[in-house]
Short mmCIF file of C-alpha atoms and ligand atoms in Angstrom, two decimals:
data_model
loop_
_atom_site.label_atom_id
_atom_site.label_comp_id
_atom_site.label_asym_id
_atom_site.label_seq_id
_atom_site.Cartn_x
_atom_site.Cartn_y
_atom_site.Cartn_z
CA MET S 203 200.70 162.85 283.62
CA ILE S 204 203.19 160.19 282.65
CA GLU S 205 205.22 161.12 285.72
CA TYR S 206 202.22 160.46 287.92
CA ALA S 207 201.78 157.02 286.42
CA LEU S 208 205.48 156.28 286.83
CA GLU S 209 205.59 157.57 290.38
CA TYR S 210 202.46 155.91 291.73
CA PRO S 211 201.85 152.96 289.39
CA ASP S 212 199.84 151.07 291.99
CA LYS S 213 197.40 153.97 292.38
CA LEU S 214 196.28 153.32 288.80
CA TYR S 215 197.11 149.67 288.55
CA PHE S 216 195.25 148.59 291.64
CA PRO S 217 191.91 150.31 290.79
CA LEU S 218 192.16 148.97 287.24
CA LEU S 219 192.58 145.42 288.52
CA GLU S 220 189.77 145.96 290.96
CA HIS S 221 187.56 147.16 288.14
CA ILE S 222 188.36 144.15 285.98
CA GLN S 223 187.77 141.85 288.92
CA MET S 224 184.35 143.43 289.51
CA LEU S 225 183.62 143.02 285.80
CA PHE S 226 184.45 139.31 285.83
CA ILE S 227 182.53 138.50 288.98
CA THR S 228 179.53 140.43 287.68
CA LEU S 229 179.71 138.77 284.30
CA ILE S 230 179.92 135.25 285.67
CA LEU S 231 177.05 135.79 288.10
CA SER S 232 175.00 137.52 285.39
CA LEU S 233 175.46 134.62 282.99
CA ILE S 234 174.55 132.07 285.64
CA LEU S 235 171.39 133.95 286.59
CA ALA S 236 170.43 134.59 282.97
CA SER S 237 170.90 130.89 282.15
CA ILE S 238 168.68 129.84 285.02
CA LEU S 239 166.00 132.33 284.00
CA THR S 240 166.24 131.21 280.37
CA ILE S 241 165.80 127.56 281.32
CA ILE S 242 162.74 128.52 283.37
CA THR S 243 161.26 130.46 280.44
CA ILE S 244 161.33 127.49 278.04
CA TYR S 245 158.48 126.08 280.06
CA SER S 246 156.38 129.21 279.73
CA GLU S 247 156.30 131.77 276.95
CA SER S 248 154.51 134.38 279.07
CA LEU S 249 157.05 134.07 281.86
CA SER S 250 159.79 135.08 279.45
CA LYS S 251 157.91 138.27 278.58
CA THR S 252 157.35 138.95 282.26
CA PHE S 253 161.04 138.59 283.07
CA VAL S 254 162.11 140.90 280.27
CA TYR S 255 159.50 143.42 281.41
CA ILE S 256 160.55 143.33 285.08
CA PHE S 257 164.21 143.74 284.23
CA SER S 258 163.48 146.53 281.77
CA VAL S 259 161.86 148.42 284.64
CA ILE S 260 164.88 147.82 286.89
CA TYR S 261 167.20 148.81 284.04
CA SER S 262 165.42 152.13 283.70
CA ILE S 263 166.11 153.13 287.32
CA PRO S 264 169.21 155.36 287.55
CA SER S 265 172.12 153.46 289.07
CA LEU S 266 172.76 155.88 291.94
CA ALA S 267 169.14 155.53 293.01
CA ILE S 268 169.37 151.72 293.16
CA PHE S 269 172.69 151.90 294.98
CA ALA S 270 171.10 154.19 297.53
CA LEU S 271 168.07 151.94 297.90
CA LEU S 272 170.21 148.85 298.48
CA ILE S 273 172.64 150.35 300.99
CA PRO S 274 170.32 149.79 303.97
CA LEU S 275 170.03 146.12 302.96
CA THR S 276 173.48 145.17 301.80
CA GLY S 277 175.63 148.08 303.00
CA LEU S 278 178.35 150.03 301.25
CA GLY S 279 180.89 148.31 299.05
CA LYS S 280 181.42 145.73 296.34
CA THR S 281 178.55 143.39 297.20
CA THR S 282 175.93 146.06 296.64
CA ALA S 283 177.65 147.18 293.46
CA ILE S 284 177.78 143.67 292.05
CA ILE S 285 174.12 142.97 292.88
CA VAL S 286 173.05 146.08 290.99
CA LEU S 287 175.31 145.31 288.04
CA VAL S 288 173.99 141.75 287.81
CA LEU S 289 170.39 143.00 287.87
CA TYR S 290 171.07 145.56 285.14
CA ASN S 291 172.72 142.91 282.98
CA GLN S 292 169.69 140.64 283.14
CA TYR S 293 167.79 143.04 280.93
CA LEU S 294 170.54 143.20 278.30
CA LEU S 295 171.14 139.45 278.39
CA LEU S 296 167.54 138.22 278.56
CA ARG S 297 166.31 140.58 275.88
CA ASN S 298 168.97 139.40 273.45
CA ILE S 299 168.67 135.75 274.41
CA THR S 300 164.87 135.65 274.03
CA GLU S 301 165.04 137.55 270.74
CA GLY S 302 167.71 135.18 269.46
CA LEU S 303 165.87 132.05 270.53
CA LYS S 304 162.66 133.30 268.96
CA GLU S 305 164.34 133.84 265.61
CA VAL S 306 165.34 130.22 265.13
CA ASP S 307 163.65 128.84 261.99
CA PRO S 308 160.33 127.28 263.09
CA ALA S 309 160.86 124.38 260.66
CA VAL S 310 164.10 123.51 262.45
CA THR S 311 162.42 123.70 265.85
CA GLU S 312 159.54 121.56 264.66
CA ALA S 313 161.89 118.95 263.24
CA ALA S 314 163.78 118.84 266.53
CA ILE S 315 160.60 118.34 268.55
CA GLY S 316 159.28 115.92 265.95
CA ILE S 317 162.27 113.60 266.21
CA GLY S 318 161.83 113.50 269.97
CA MET S 319 164.01 116.13 271.61
CA ASN S 320 162.79 117.30 275.00
CA LYS S 321 162.73 120.97 275.95
CA ILE S 322 166.21 121.03 277.42
CA GLN S 323 167.71 119.23 274.42
CA LEU S 324 165.89 121.59 272.08
CA LEU S 325 167.36 124.54 273.95
CA PHE S 326 170.96 123.35 274.23
CA LYS S 327 171.37 121.33 271.02
CA ILE S 328 169.41 123.51 268.63
CA LYS S 329 168.25 126.89 269.83
CA ILE S 330 171.33 128.15 271.66
CA PRO S 331 173.84 127.09 268.99
CA LEU S 332 171.64 128.72 266.34
CA SER S 333 171.29 132.00 268.21
CA LYS S 334 174.79 132.31 269.60
CA LYS S 335 175.33 135.54 267.70
CA ALA S 336 172.41 137.31 269.35
CA ILE S 337 173.41 135.88 272.72
CA PHE S 338 176.97 137.08 272.27
CA THR S 339 175.71 140.56 271.39
CA GLY S 340 173.93 140.56 274.74
CA VAL S 341 177.15 139.56 276.50
CA ARG S 342 179.09 142.33 274.76
CA LEU S 343 176.51 144.96 275.72
CA ALA S 344 176.56 143.66 279.29
CA VAL S 345 180.36 143.94 279.46
CA VAL S 346 180.39 147.52 278.20
CA SER S 347 177.51 148.53 280.44
CA THR S 348 179.14 146.88 283.48
CA ILE S 349 182.42 148.72 282.90
CA GLY S 350 180.54 152.02 282.71
CA ILE S 351 178.20 151.57 285.66
CA ALA S 352 180.93 150.05 287.83
CA THR S 353 182.67 153.44 287.62
CA ILE S 354 179.72 155.00 289.42
CA ALA S 355 179.92 152.30 292.08
CA ALA S 356 182.96 154.07 293.54
CA PHE S 357 180.46 156.41 295.17
CA ILE S 358 179.41 153.58 297.46
CA ASN S 359 183.00 152.54 298.19
CA ALA S 360 183.10 149.68 295.73
CA GLY S 361 186.53 150.76 294.49
CA GLY S 362 187.60 150.39 290.86
CA LEU S 363 188.43 153.07 288.35
CA GLY S 364 185.68 155.30 289.70
CA SER S 365 187.74 155.78 292.85
CA ILE S 366 190.51 157.52 290.86
CA LEU S 367 187.89 159.85 289.41
CA ASN S 368 186.33 160.37 292.83
CA ASP S 369 189.67 161.28 294.40
CA GLY S 370 190.47 163.54 291.48
CA LEU S 371 187.19 165.38 291.75
CA ARG S 372 187.42 165.72 295.54
CA THR S 373 190.95 167.13 295.48
CA VAL S 374 190.52 168.92 292.12
CA ASN S 375 193.42 166.96 290.71
CA THR S 376 193.26 167.14 286.91
CA VAL S 377 195.86 164.44 286.41
CA LYS S 378 193.83 161.96 288.43
CA ILE S 379 190.59 162.94 286.67
CA LEU S 380 192.26 162.45 283.31
CA TRP S 381 193.77 159.11 284.22
CA GLY S 382 190.46 157.88 285.63
CA SER S 383 188.60 158.91 282.47
CA ILE S 384 191.18 157.51 280.09
CA LEU S 385 191.35 154.14 281.83
CA ALA S 386 187.55 153.76 282.15
CA ALA S 387 186.87 154.83 278.59
CA GLY S 388 189.81 152.81 277.26
CA LEU S 389 188.65 149.66 279.03
CA ALA S 390 185.10 150.03 277.70
CA ILE S 391 186.11 150.89 274.14
CA GLY S 392 188.82 148.24 274.09
CA SER S 393 186.58 145.42 275.33
CA ASN S 394 183.86 146.44 272.92
CA ALA S 395 186.28 146.37 270.00
CA ILE S 396 187.71 142.99 270.90
CA LEU S 397 184.30 141.44 271.54
CA SER S 398 182.88 142.89 268.29
CA LYS S 399 185.72 141.30 266.35
CA TRP S 400 185.03 137.99 268.04
CA GLU S 401 181.30 138.32 267.43
CA GLN S 402 181.82 138.76 263.69
CA ARG S 403 183.67 135.50 263.52
CA LEU S 404 180.77 133.50 265.02
CA MET G 231 147.13 88.17 260.57
CA THR G 232 148.08 91.78 260.09
CA GLN G 233 147.90 94.15 262.98
CA ILE G 234 146.29 97.58 262.97
CA ALA G 235 149.19 100.03 263.13
CA ILE G 236 147.28 103.30 263.27
CA GLU G 237 143.71 103.80 264.32
CA PHE G 238 141.73 107.05 264.29
CA ASN G 239 138.45 107.05 266.18
CA ASN G 240 136.23 110.07 265.49
CA VAL G 241 139.19 112.42 265.65
CA SER G 242 138.62 116.15 265.29
CA LYS G 243 140.96 119.07 265.70
CA ARG G 244 139.89 122.66 266.10
CA PHE G 245 142.62 125.24 266.61
CA ASN G 246 142.16 128.05 269.11
CA HIS G 247 140.01 130.83 267.72
CA ALA G 248 139.20 128.83 264.56
CA LYS G 249 135.60 128.76 263.37
CA TYR G 250 135.67 125.23 262.01
CA ASN G 251 137.53 121.97 262.50
CA ALA G 252 140.85 121.65 260.67
CA VAL G 253 140.31 117.89 260.92
CA ASP G 254 136.71 116.87 261.21
CA ASP G 255 135.50 113.57 262.64
CA VAL G 256 138.05 111.29 261.01
CA SER G 257 137.97 107.53 261.58
CA LEU G 258 140.56 105.32 259.87
CA ASN G 259 142.22 101.95 260.33
CA ILE G 260 145.67 101.55 258.84
CA LYS G 261 147.26 98.10 258.83
CA GLU G 262 150.89 97.41 259.55
CA GLY G 263 152.99 97.47 256.40
CA GLU G 264 150.60 99.62 254.39
CA PHE G 265 151.80 102.55 252.29
CA ILE G 266 149.06 105.13 252.75
CA THR G 267 149.06 108.39 250.84
CA ILE G 268 147.03 111.40 251.91
CA LEU G 269 145.82 113.57 249.09
CA GLY G 270 143.97 116.84 249.32
CA SER G 271 144.05 120.51 248.45
CA SER G 272 145.95 123.10 250.44
CA GLY G 273 144.47 123.66 253.87
CA SER G 274 142.43 120.46 253.86
CA GLY G 275 144.02 119.26 257.11
CA LYS G 276 146.64 116.78 255.88
CA THR G 277 149.50 118.14 257.98
CA THR G 278 147.23 118.50 261.00
CA LEU G 279 146.16 114.85 260.66
CA LEU G 280 149.79 113.74 260.54
CA LYS G 281 150.93 115.89 263.44
CA MET G 282 148.31 114.43 265.73
CA ILE G 283 149.94 111.02 265.28
CA ASN G 284 153.22 112.15 266.87
CA LYS G 285 151.46 114.47 269.31
CA LEU G 286 152.74 117.71 267.85
CA TYR G 287 149.05 118.55 267.99
CA GLU G 288 146.53 117.27 270.49
CA PRO G 289 143.16 116.18 269.07
CA SER G 290 140.23 118.26 270.39
CA HIS G 291 138.14 115.14 270.14
CA GLY G 292 138.53 111.42 269.58
CA ILE G 293 141.19 108.81 270.16
CA ILE G 294 144.28 107.81 268.21
CA LYS G 295 145.86 104.41 268.78
CA LEU G 296 149.20 103.08 267.57
CA PHE G 297 149.39 99.28 267.71
CA ASP G 298 146.36 99.31 269.96
CA GLU G 299 147.86 101.75 272.45
CA ASP G 300 146.06 105.05 273.08
CA ILE G 301 148.74 107.66 272.41
CA SER G 302 147.29 110.14 274.89
CA THR G 303 148.67 107.82 277.59
CA VAL G 304 152.18 107.72 276.11
CA ASP G 305 154.88 110.31 276.86
CA SER G 306 155.22 112.50 273.74
CA VAL G 307 159.02 112.50 273.68
CA ILE G 308 159.21 108.72 273.89
CA LEU G 309 156.46 108.34 271.31
CA ARG G 310 158.21 110.66 268.83
CA ARG G 311 161.47 108.75 269.05
CA ARG G 312 159.60 105.67 267.87
CA ILE G 313 158.07 107.40 264.84
CA GLY G 314 159.98 108.63 261.80
CA TYR G 315 158.91 112.12 260.81
CA VAL G 316 159.81 114.06 257.68
CA ILE G 317 158.44 117.56 258.03
CA GLN G 318 156.95 119.61 255.21
CA HIS G 319 159.76 122.17 255.29
CA VAL G 320 162.64 119.67 255.65
CA GLY G 321 164.04 121.39 258.75
CA LEU G 322 167.59 120.07 258.74
CA PHE G 323 169.74 121.40 261.57
CA PRO G 324 171.87 124.05 259.84
CA HIS G 325 174.68 123.98 262.40
CA MET G 326 175.25 120.25 262.11
CA THR G 327 176.88 118.26 259.32
CA ILE G 328 174.85 115.82 257.25
CA ALA G 329 176.24 112.94 259.30
CA GLN G 330 175.32 114.67 262.56
CA ASN G 331 171.83 115.42 261.26
CA VAL G 332 171.25 111.80 260.36
CA ALA G 333 172.71 110.69 263.69
CA SER G 334 170.46 112.89 265.81
CA VAL G 335 167.87 110.31 266.90
CA PRO G 336 170.40 107.52 267.56
CA LYS G 337 172.31 110.04 269.68
CA LEU G 338 169.17 110.90 271.64
CA LEU G 339 168.84 107.19 272.30
CA ASN G 340 172.49 106.98 273.40
CA TRP G 341 173.69 104.52 270.81
CA ASP G 342 177.44 104.01 270.88
CA LYS G 343 179.60 105.92 268.41
CA GLN G 344 180.68 102.94 266.34
CA THR G 345 177.09 101.76 265.77
CA ILE G 346 175.98 105.29 264.90
CA ASN G 347 178.74 105.73 262.32
CA ILE G 348 177.93 102.48 260.60
CA ARG G 349 174.22 103.32 260.60
CA VAL G 350 174.79 106.79 259.14
CA MET G 351 176.78 105.33 256.22
CA GLU G 352 174.07 102.76 255.62
CA LEU G 353 171.31 105.38 255.64
CA LEU G 354 173.05 107.80 253.30
CA LYS G 355 173.53 104.98 250.82
CA LEU G 356 169.91 103.96 251.26
CA VAL G 357 168.66 107.41 250.22
CA GLY G 358 171.09 107.56 247.32
CA LEU G 359 173.73 109.91 248.69
CA ASN G 360 177.41 108.98 248.57
CA PRO G 361 178.51 109.02 252.24
CA VAL G 362 182.10 110.04 251.51
CA GLU G 363 180.95 112.99 249.48
CA PHE G 364 178.17 114.26 251.72
CA MET G 365 178.92 113.23 255.30
CA ASP G 366 180.86 116.29 256.34
CA ARG G 367 178.93 118.90 254.41
CA TYR G 368 176.44 121.30 255.96
CA PRO G 369 172.79 121.44 254.85
CA SER G 370 173.30 124.80 253.14
CA GLN G 371 175.78 123.11 250.80
CA LEU G 372 173.12 120.75 249.44
CA SER G 373 170.42 121.17 246.81
CA GLY G 374 166.78 121.15 247.90
CA GLY G 375 166.31 117.57 246.71
CA GLN G 376 169.46 116.38 248.45
CA GLN G 377 168.29 118.04 251.66
CA GLN G 378 165.00 116.17 251.44
CA ARG G 379 166.91 112.90 251.11
CA VAL G 380 168.85 113.74 254.25
CA GLY G 381 165.57 114.53 256.01
CA LEU G 382 164.36 111.09 254.98
CA ALA G 383 167.56 109.41 256.20
CA ARG G 384 167.25 111.21 259.54
CA ALA G 385 163.68 109.99 259.94
CA LEU G 386 164.64 106.40 259.07
CA ALA G 387 167.61 106.33 261.43
CA VAL G 388 166.33 104.11 264.23
CA ASP G 389 164.24 101.96 261.94
CA PRO G 390 160.85 103.19 263.18
CA LYS G 391 157.83 101.04 262.50
CA ILE G 392 155.79 104.05 261.47
CA MET G 393 156.96 106.78 259.10
CA LEU G 394 155.14 110.09 258.66
CA LEU G 395 156.18 111.91 255.50
CA ASP G 396 154.76 115.38 254.90
CA GLU G 397 155.34 116.22 251.23
CA PRO G 398 158.82 114.71 251.32
CA LEU G 399 159.30 115.28 247.61
CA GLY G 400 158.01 118.83 247.46
CA ALA G 401 161.28 120.50 246.49
CA VAL G 402 162.52 118.33 243.67
CA ASP G 403 162.23 118.49 239.91
CA ALA G 404 159.96 116.10 238.02
CA ILE G 405 162.67 113.59 237.06
CA THR G 406 164.30 113.40 240.49
CA ARG G 407 160.84 113.12 241.89
CA LEU G 408 160.08 110.01 239.87
CA ASN G 409 163.38 108.49 240.98
CA LEU G 410 162.74 109.31 244.62
CA GLN G 411 159.25 107.87 244.40
CA ASP G 412 160.76 104.58 243.27
CA GLU G 413 163.30 104.79 246.08
CA LEU G 414 160.50 105.36 248.60
CA LEU G 415 158.68 102.28 247.34
CA ARG G 416 161.91 100.31 247.59
CA ILE G 417 162.60 101.52 251.14
CA HIS G 418 159.07 100.73 252.18
CA GLY G 419 158.91 97.35 250.49
CA GLY G 420 162.26 96.30 251.80
CA LEU G 421 161.48 97.24 255.36
CA GLN G 422 157.85 96.33 256.01
CA LYS G 423 157.10 99.64 257.66
CA THR G 424 153.84 101.56 257.77
CA PHE G 425 154.15 104.72 255.71
CA LEU G 426 151.85 107.75 255.74
CA LEU G 427 152.78 110.16 252.99
CA VAL G 428 151.12 113.51 252.32
CA THR G 429 151.06 114.88 248.81
CA HIS G 430 149.28 117.41 246.60
CA ASP G 431 149.96 115.36 243.53
CA ILE G 432 147.27 112.88 242.50
CA ASN G 433 149.69 110.88 240.34
CA GLU G 434 152.10 110.53 243.24
CA ALA G 435 149.30 109.58 245.61
CA PHE G 436 147.97 106.87 243.31
CA LYS G 437 151.39 105.56 242.36
CA LEU G 438 152.74 105.23 245.91
CA GLY G 439 149.72 104.42 248.00
CA ASN G 440 148.27 100.96 248.28
CA ARG G 441 145.37 102.92 249.72
CA VAL G 442 144.70 106.64 249.44
CA VAL G 443 143.06 109.01 251.90
CA ILE G 444 141.37 111.85 250.07
CA MET G 445 140.78 114.86 252.27
CA ASN G 446 138.58 117.87 251.68
CA ASN G 447 137.92 120.60 254.25
CA GLY G 448 139.11 118.47 257.14
CA ARG G 449 136.98 115.48 256.24
CA VAL G 450 137.93 112.22 254.63
CA SER G 451 136.04 112.06 251.35
CA GLN G 452 137.23 108.59 250.49
CA PHE G 453 139.71 106.03 251.79
CA ASP G 454 140.29 103.17 249.42
CA THR G 455 142.65 101.61 246.88
CA PRO G 456 143.49 103.74 243.83
CA ARG G 457 141.60 101.26 241.63
CA ASN G 458 138.41 101.48 243.68
CA ILE G 459 138.62 105.25 243.92
CA VAL G 460 138.86 105.61 240.16
CA ALA G 461 136.15 103.02 239.62
CA SER G 462 133.69 104.64 242.01
CA PRO G 463 134.52 108.11 243.31
CA ALA G 464 132.71 108.70 246.59
CA ASP G 465 131.66 112.31 246.03
CA ASN G 466 131.92 115.36 243.80
CA PHE G 467 135.25 116.39 245.21
CA VAL G 468 136.90 113.05 244.42
CA ASN G 469 135.24 113.12 241.05
CA SER G 470 136.63 116.53 240.22
CA LEU G 471 140.11 115.45 241.34
CA ILE G 472 140.04 112.52 238.94
CA GLU G 473 138.53 114.68 236.20
CA SER G 474 141.26 117.28 236.57
CA SER G 475 143.88 114.60 236.21
CA ARG G 476 142.12 113.15 233.17
CA SER G 477 141.84 116.53 231.48
CA GLN G 478 145.58 116.96 231.95
CA GLU G 479 146.11 113.67 230.20
CA LYS G 480 143.94 114.89 227.32
CA PHE G 481 146.03 118.03 227.18
CA TRP G 482 149.15 115.89 226.74
CA GLU G 483 147.46 113.78 224.09
CA GLY G 484 146.56 116.99 222.29
CA LEU G 485 150.21 118.00 222.05
CA ARG G 486 151.20 114.91 220.15
N1 ATP O 261 149.07 125.85 264.24
C1 ATP O 261 147.90 126.25 263.69
N2 ATP O 261 147.13 127.16 264.30
C2 ATP O 261 145.95 127.55 263.76
N3 ATP O 261 145.46 127.08 262.60
C3 ATP O 261 146.17 126.16 261.94
C4 ATP O 261 147.43 125.70 262.44
N4 ATP O 261 147.93 124.79 261.58
C5 ATP O 261 147.03 124.68 260.58
N5 ATP O 261 145.97 125.51 260.79
C6 ATP O 261 144.77 125.62 259.93
O1 ATP O 261 144.19 124.34 259.80
C7 ATP O 261 143.80 124.09 258.46
C8 ATP O 261 144.49 122.83 257.94
O2 ATP O 261 145.89 123.08 257.85
P1 ATP O 261 146.94 121.99 257.42
O3 ATP O 261 148.28 122.55 257.63
O4 ATP O 261 146.62 120.71 258.09
O5 ATP O 261 146.63 121.86 255.87
P2 ATP O 261 147.36 121.00 254.76
O6 ATP O 261 146.33 120.11 254.16
O7 ATP O 261 148.58 120.37 255.30
O8 ATP O 261 147.74 122.12 253.69
P3 ATP O 261 149.03 122.26 252.75
O9 ATP O 261 148.82 121.31 251.64
O10 ATP O 261 149.01 123.67 252.31
O11 ATP O 261 150.24 121.93 253.57
C9 ATP O 261 144.13 125.35 257.69
O12 ATP O 261 142.96 126.09 257.57
C10 ATP O 261 145.15 126.04 258.54
O13 ATP O 261 145.06 127.43 258.37
MG1 MG O 262 150.62 120.62 254.95
#
């Protein structure tokens, strides 16, 4: 096993980097989309419920099925993978963000409105800072879920750690299968641990 | 000639799904510079009456005017920045220091830093808190009474002409309460503002208010000076309020 890693470092290194790259792009796009949706929802309570509901339905569809559905539209590869990952993350992010925002002490919200904050100021100056823990939990869950589901994206040629597993399974190469599993699991567990530590300090 | 600061014209408020009006056909004229107290039992509509003035609630009926301007035509955010508001549950911003809390309205109005700092110091002194000691603390590090003072300072920050105070002294002990009452009178007298203060406490209402609004089930039972109210209570409710206060006095006499 170690020999394999020493002999072909780029066969592990490259997919790992690719995986992390996919994670970052997905995360950034997910946060941008979730922010936009959150800003829209402050103008309508029922819209926020609708969004969470729609994304919970999408989230419940198995990833391979969505990948397959999107291929005719966006083709094989990273783009399709990232679209699906961003959609999945909306459920995890929006659910935690709306829960967090809702839990802000009503007296604090009323005081903020009463002294003349508009909706955007209320959101950014009061509600988000006071629910950053819940929001961060959403981000952590999204990271872990993205790392996991991105592994499956190798089936549609998106690359990443899933491709090591894919190769391993195709050629019945135990070393590759093991390396693929260890790296994917290690990345997920590691990020979760680091983010949990960070979350506690908020 | 004194101006009318706040005018209620046949104002009613019925909440969604409610069977009766929380505020029922209220008409009042409040002159600039008056210290009005609103007295009434729990659920009589005091908070609702106050919140219609800064448009936290919309009247179902009637018109409210501030300095002769119909508030339904004024943008709520702009209106609120002109009115000081101390909410019933204090509602300090827990993630901001005391100084930042007090500075929140000036910041919304984009005052420059220097002016804000000077103003914050001034305000903390005005409400009897030592700026050096309290400025950088967080609300959770203050007692209930100290928090209420900060709430008051925050509401006074941009020197609003109208102050709405919803039980601002609810969370303090009897002695601090007396002190704060005197401070409120001083702040009001020194500044020529129009104050509307809600309270459950008849002694507080009669001590602070140059006129008192007595509310019962959403209606105004009587609106007059303390002296006139005591001299000629308008109805049974007002009568029983005064009686209950008198019987308490007798109780104290009895303990001597
Ligand atoms: N947001 C609301 N939605 C529905 N009903 C409300 C709302 N706010 C108040 N009410 C009802 O309106 C009535 C008057 O309430 P309000 O808060 O004005 O009373 P209050 O005199 O301030 O009482 P307290 O002294 O307990 O603060 C009550 O019956 C209350 O249940
Ligand atoms: Mg009330």
